[in-house]
Short mmCIF file of C-alpha atoms in Angstrom, two decimals:
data_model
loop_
_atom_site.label_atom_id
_atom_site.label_comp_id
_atom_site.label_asym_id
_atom_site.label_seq_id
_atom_site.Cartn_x
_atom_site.Cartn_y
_atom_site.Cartn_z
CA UNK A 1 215.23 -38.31 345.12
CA UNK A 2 217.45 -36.94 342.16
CA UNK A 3 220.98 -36.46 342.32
CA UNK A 4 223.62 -35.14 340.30
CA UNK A 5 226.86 -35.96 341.33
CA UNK A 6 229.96 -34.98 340.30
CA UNK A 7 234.04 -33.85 341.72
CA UNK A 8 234.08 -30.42 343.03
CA UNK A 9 237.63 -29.85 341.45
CA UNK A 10 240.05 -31.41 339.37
CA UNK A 11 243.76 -29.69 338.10
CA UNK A 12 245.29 -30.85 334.89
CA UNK A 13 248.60 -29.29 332.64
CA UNK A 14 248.20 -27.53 330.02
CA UNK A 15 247.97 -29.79 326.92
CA UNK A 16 247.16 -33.06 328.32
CA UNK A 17 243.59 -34.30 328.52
CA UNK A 18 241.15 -34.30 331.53
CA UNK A 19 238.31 -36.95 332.40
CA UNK A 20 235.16 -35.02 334.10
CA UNK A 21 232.82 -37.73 335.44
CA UNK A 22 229.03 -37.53 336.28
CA UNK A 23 226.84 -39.72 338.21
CA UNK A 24 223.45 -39.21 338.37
CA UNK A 25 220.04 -40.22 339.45
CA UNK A 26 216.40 -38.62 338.22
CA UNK A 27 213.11 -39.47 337.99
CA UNK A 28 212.99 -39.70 334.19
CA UNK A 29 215.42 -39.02 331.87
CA UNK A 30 215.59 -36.99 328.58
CA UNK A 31 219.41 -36.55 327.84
CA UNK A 32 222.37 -35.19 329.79
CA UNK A 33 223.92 -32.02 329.05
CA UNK A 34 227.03 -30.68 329.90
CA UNK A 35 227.94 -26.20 330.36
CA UNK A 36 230.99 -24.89 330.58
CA UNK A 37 230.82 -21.54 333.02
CA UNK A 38 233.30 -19.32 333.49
CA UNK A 39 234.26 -17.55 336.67
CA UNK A 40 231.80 -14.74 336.84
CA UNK A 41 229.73 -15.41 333.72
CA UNK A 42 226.81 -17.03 332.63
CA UNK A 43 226.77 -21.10 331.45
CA UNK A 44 227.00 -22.15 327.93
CA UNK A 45 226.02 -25.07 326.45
CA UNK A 46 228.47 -27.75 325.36
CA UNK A 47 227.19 -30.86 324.68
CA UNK A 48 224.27 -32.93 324.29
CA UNK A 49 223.60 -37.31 325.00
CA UNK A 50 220.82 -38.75 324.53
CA UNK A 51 221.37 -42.10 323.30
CA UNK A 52 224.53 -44.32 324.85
CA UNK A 53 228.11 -43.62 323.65
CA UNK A 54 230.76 -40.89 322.77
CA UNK A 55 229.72 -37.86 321.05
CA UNK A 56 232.58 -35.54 319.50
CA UNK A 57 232.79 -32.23 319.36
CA UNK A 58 236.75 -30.85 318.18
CA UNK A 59 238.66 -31.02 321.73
CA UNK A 60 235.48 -32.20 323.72
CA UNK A 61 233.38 -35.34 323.53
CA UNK A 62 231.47 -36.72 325.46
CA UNK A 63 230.05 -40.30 326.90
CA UNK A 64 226.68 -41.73 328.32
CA UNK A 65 225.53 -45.07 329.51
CA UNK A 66 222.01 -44.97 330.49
CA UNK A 67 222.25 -47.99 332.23
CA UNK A 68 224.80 -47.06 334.64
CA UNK A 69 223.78 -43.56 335.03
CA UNK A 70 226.93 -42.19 334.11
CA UNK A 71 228.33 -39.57 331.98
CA UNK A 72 231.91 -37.97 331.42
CA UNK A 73 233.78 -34.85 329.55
CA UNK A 74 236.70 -35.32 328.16
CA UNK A 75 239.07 -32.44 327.32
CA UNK A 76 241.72 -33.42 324.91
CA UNK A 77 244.82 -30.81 324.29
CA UNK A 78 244.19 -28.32 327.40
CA UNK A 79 244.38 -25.02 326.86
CA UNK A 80 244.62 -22.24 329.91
CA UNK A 81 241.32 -20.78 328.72
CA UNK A 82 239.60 -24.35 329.18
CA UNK A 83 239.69 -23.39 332.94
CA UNK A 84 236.05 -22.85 334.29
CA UNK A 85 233.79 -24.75 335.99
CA UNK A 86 231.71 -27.49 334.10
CA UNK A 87 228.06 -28.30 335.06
CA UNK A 88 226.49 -31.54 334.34
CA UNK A 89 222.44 -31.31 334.23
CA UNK A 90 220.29 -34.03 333.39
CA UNK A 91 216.30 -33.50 331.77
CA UNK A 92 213.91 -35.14 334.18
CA UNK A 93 210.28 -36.25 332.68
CA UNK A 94 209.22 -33.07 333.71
CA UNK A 95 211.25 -31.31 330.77
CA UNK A 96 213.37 -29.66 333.58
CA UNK A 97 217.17 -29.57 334.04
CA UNK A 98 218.65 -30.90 337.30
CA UNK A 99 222.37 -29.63 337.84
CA UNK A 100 225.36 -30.98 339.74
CA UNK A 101 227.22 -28.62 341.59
CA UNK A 102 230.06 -28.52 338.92
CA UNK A 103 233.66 -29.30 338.79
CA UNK A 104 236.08 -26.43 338.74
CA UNK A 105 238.68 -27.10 336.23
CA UNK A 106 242.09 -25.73 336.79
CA UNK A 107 244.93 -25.85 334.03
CA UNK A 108 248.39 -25.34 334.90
CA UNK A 109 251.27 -24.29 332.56
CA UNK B 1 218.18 -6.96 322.06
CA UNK B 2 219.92 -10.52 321.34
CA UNK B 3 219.37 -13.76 323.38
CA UNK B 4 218.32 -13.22 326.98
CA UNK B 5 219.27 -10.00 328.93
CA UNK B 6 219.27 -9.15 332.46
CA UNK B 7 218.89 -6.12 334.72
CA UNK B 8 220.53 -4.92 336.98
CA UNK B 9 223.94 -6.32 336.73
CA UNK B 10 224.06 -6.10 340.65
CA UNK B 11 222.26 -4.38 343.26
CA UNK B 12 223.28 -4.01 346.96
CA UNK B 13 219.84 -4.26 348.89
CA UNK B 14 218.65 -3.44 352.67
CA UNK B 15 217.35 -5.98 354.42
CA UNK B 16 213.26 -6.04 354.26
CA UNK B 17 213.55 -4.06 351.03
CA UNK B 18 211.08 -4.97 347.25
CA UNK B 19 213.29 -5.87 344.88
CA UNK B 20 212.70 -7.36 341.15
CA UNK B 21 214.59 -8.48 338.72
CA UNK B 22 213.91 -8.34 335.12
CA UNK B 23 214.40 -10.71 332.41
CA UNK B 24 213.98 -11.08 328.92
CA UNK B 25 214.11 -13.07 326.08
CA UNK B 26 213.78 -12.48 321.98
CA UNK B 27 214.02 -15.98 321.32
CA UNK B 28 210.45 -16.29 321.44
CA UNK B 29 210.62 -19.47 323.64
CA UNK B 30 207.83 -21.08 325.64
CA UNK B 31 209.46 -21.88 328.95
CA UNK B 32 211.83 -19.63 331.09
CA UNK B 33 213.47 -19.74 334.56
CA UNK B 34 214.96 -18.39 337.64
CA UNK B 35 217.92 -20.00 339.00
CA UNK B 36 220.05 -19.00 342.27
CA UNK B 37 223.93 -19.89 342.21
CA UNK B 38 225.75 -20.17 345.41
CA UNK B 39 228.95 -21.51 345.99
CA UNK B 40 229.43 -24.80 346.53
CA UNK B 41 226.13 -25.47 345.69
CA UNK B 42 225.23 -25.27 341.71
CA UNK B 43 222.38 -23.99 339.94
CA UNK B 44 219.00 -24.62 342.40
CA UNK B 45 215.66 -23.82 340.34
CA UNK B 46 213.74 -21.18 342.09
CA UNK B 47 210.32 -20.56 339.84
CA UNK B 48 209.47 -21.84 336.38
CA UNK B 49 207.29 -21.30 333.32
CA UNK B 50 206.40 -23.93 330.61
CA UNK B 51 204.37 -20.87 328.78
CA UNK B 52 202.74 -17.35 329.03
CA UNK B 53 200.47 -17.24 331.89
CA UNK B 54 201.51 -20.10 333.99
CA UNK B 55 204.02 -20.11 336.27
CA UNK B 56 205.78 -23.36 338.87
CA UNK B 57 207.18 -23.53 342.02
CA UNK B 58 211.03 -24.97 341.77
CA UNK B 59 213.51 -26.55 344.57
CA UNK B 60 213.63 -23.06 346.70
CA UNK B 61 210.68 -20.41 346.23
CA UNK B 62 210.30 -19.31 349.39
CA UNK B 63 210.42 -16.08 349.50
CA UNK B 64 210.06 -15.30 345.58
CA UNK B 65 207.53 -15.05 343.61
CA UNK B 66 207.20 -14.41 340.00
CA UNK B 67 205.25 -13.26 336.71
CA UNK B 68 204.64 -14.42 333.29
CA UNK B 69 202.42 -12.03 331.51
CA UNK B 70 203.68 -12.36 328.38
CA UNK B 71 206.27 -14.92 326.14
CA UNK B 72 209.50 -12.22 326.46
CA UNK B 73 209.83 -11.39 330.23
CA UNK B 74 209.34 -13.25 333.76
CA UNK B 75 210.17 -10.62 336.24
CA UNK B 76 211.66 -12.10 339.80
CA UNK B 77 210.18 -10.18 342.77
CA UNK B 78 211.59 -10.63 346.68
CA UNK B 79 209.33 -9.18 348.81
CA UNK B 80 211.04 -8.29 351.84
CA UNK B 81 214.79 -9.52 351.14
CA UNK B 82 216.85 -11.26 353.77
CA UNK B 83 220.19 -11.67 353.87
CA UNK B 84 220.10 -15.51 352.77
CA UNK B 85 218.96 -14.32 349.34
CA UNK B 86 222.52 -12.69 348.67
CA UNK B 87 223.47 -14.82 345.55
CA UNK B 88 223.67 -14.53 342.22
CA UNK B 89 220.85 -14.82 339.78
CA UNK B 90 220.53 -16.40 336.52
CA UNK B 91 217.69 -16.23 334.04
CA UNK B 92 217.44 -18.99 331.47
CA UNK B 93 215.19 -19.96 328.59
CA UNK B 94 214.24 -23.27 326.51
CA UNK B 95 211.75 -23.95 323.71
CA UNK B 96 210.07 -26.49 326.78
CA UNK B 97 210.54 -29.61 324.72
CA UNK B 98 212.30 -32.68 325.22
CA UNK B 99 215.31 -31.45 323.84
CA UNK B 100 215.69 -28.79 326.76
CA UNK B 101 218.47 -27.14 326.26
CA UNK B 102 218.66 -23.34 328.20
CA UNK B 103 220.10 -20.59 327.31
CA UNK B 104 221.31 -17.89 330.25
CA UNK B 105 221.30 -14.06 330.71
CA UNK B 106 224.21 -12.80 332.58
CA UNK B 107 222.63 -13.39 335.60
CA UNK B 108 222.73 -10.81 338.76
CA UNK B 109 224.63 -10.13 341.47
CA UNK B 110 222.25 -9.45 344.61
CA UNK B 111 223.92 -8.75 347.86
CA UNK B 112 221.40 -7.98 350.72
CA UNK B 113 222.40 -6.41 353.80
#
């Protein structure tokens, strides 16, 4: 079957930096993506891996390692407005996106 | 009209009631989709389309079916709603290609009664 697994929520403070992990299990694979959805609104896109290592992206980067089937977000210098819920989805070999359920994010002061 | 748009923005419905909800897209990309959100659970595909005139069945589409008459809208029609379909609704559309990255309306809230 595929999988996407991931924590259903995670609290950080305000300014520090968070570790979002993804494990994950599809038949195929063409890159992992990761949204950032805020309560009542629609996903955005974030980030992008396709090959293995750390992208970087200001206060976000993120990791892959194909052979381990295993991504993470990082969130460097937390802000209260980085509170939301962030999706992982992986693209199958049928060009489709398979989600995880999301980790809701909460910052305190 | 600029990305993908939705309508309505939510709907209360009576059980055994039509209902569909439209969707559209300027981006002038091939594939499109519906997606259900429901706590707890994430984003579950409900119909597809890789491009005008075809149309897929995702992880839950019982009780859905949908339309892809042309590249800019994919309407999403429940037949006779049941309460089990209250969720919200999100549209999304990709260019189809490897590089499948979607881009989502503001999805809809459907409560049904």
């Amino acid at each position: 079957g595929q999988n996407i697994d991931q924590p259903t929520e995670m609290t950080a403070t305000e300014g520090a930096i968070v570790q979002i992990n993804c494990t994950y299990q599809t038949s195929g694979f063409n890159g992992l993506f990761w949204y950032q959805q805020h309560a009542g609104e629609a996903p955005t896109f974030l980030s992008y891996n396709v090959l293995d290592g750390l992208e970087e992206k200001g206060r976000f980067s993120s990791f892959l390692s194909r052979s381990k089937g295993y991504s993470y977000l990082l969130l460097k210098e937390l802000q209260m407005k980085d509170s939301a819920s962030y999706l992982c989805a992986v693209g199958n070999s049928n060009y489709q996106l398979i989600w995880g359920a999301g980790t809701k994010l909460i910052i305190k002061p | 009209i600029a990305g993908i748009t939705q309508a309505p923005t939510s709907q209360i419905l009576a059980a055994g009631r039509r209902m569909t909800l439209r969707c559209t897209q300027d981006m002038r990309h091939n594939a499109m989709y519906w997606y259900r959100q429901d706590l707890g659970l994430g984003l579950r595909l409900i119909h597809y389309s890789n491009t005008a005139g075809t149309t897929g069945k995702g992880e839950v589409p019982d009780g859905y079916s949908v339309s892809r008459a042309n590249t800019d809208d994919f309407p999403l029609t429940l037949a006779s709603a049941v309460p089990s379909q209250t969720s919200v609704y999100f549209c999304a559309s990709s260019d189809g290609t490897e590089y499948n990255e979607q881009f989502f309306g503001p999805g809809t809230r459907l409560t049904v009664l």
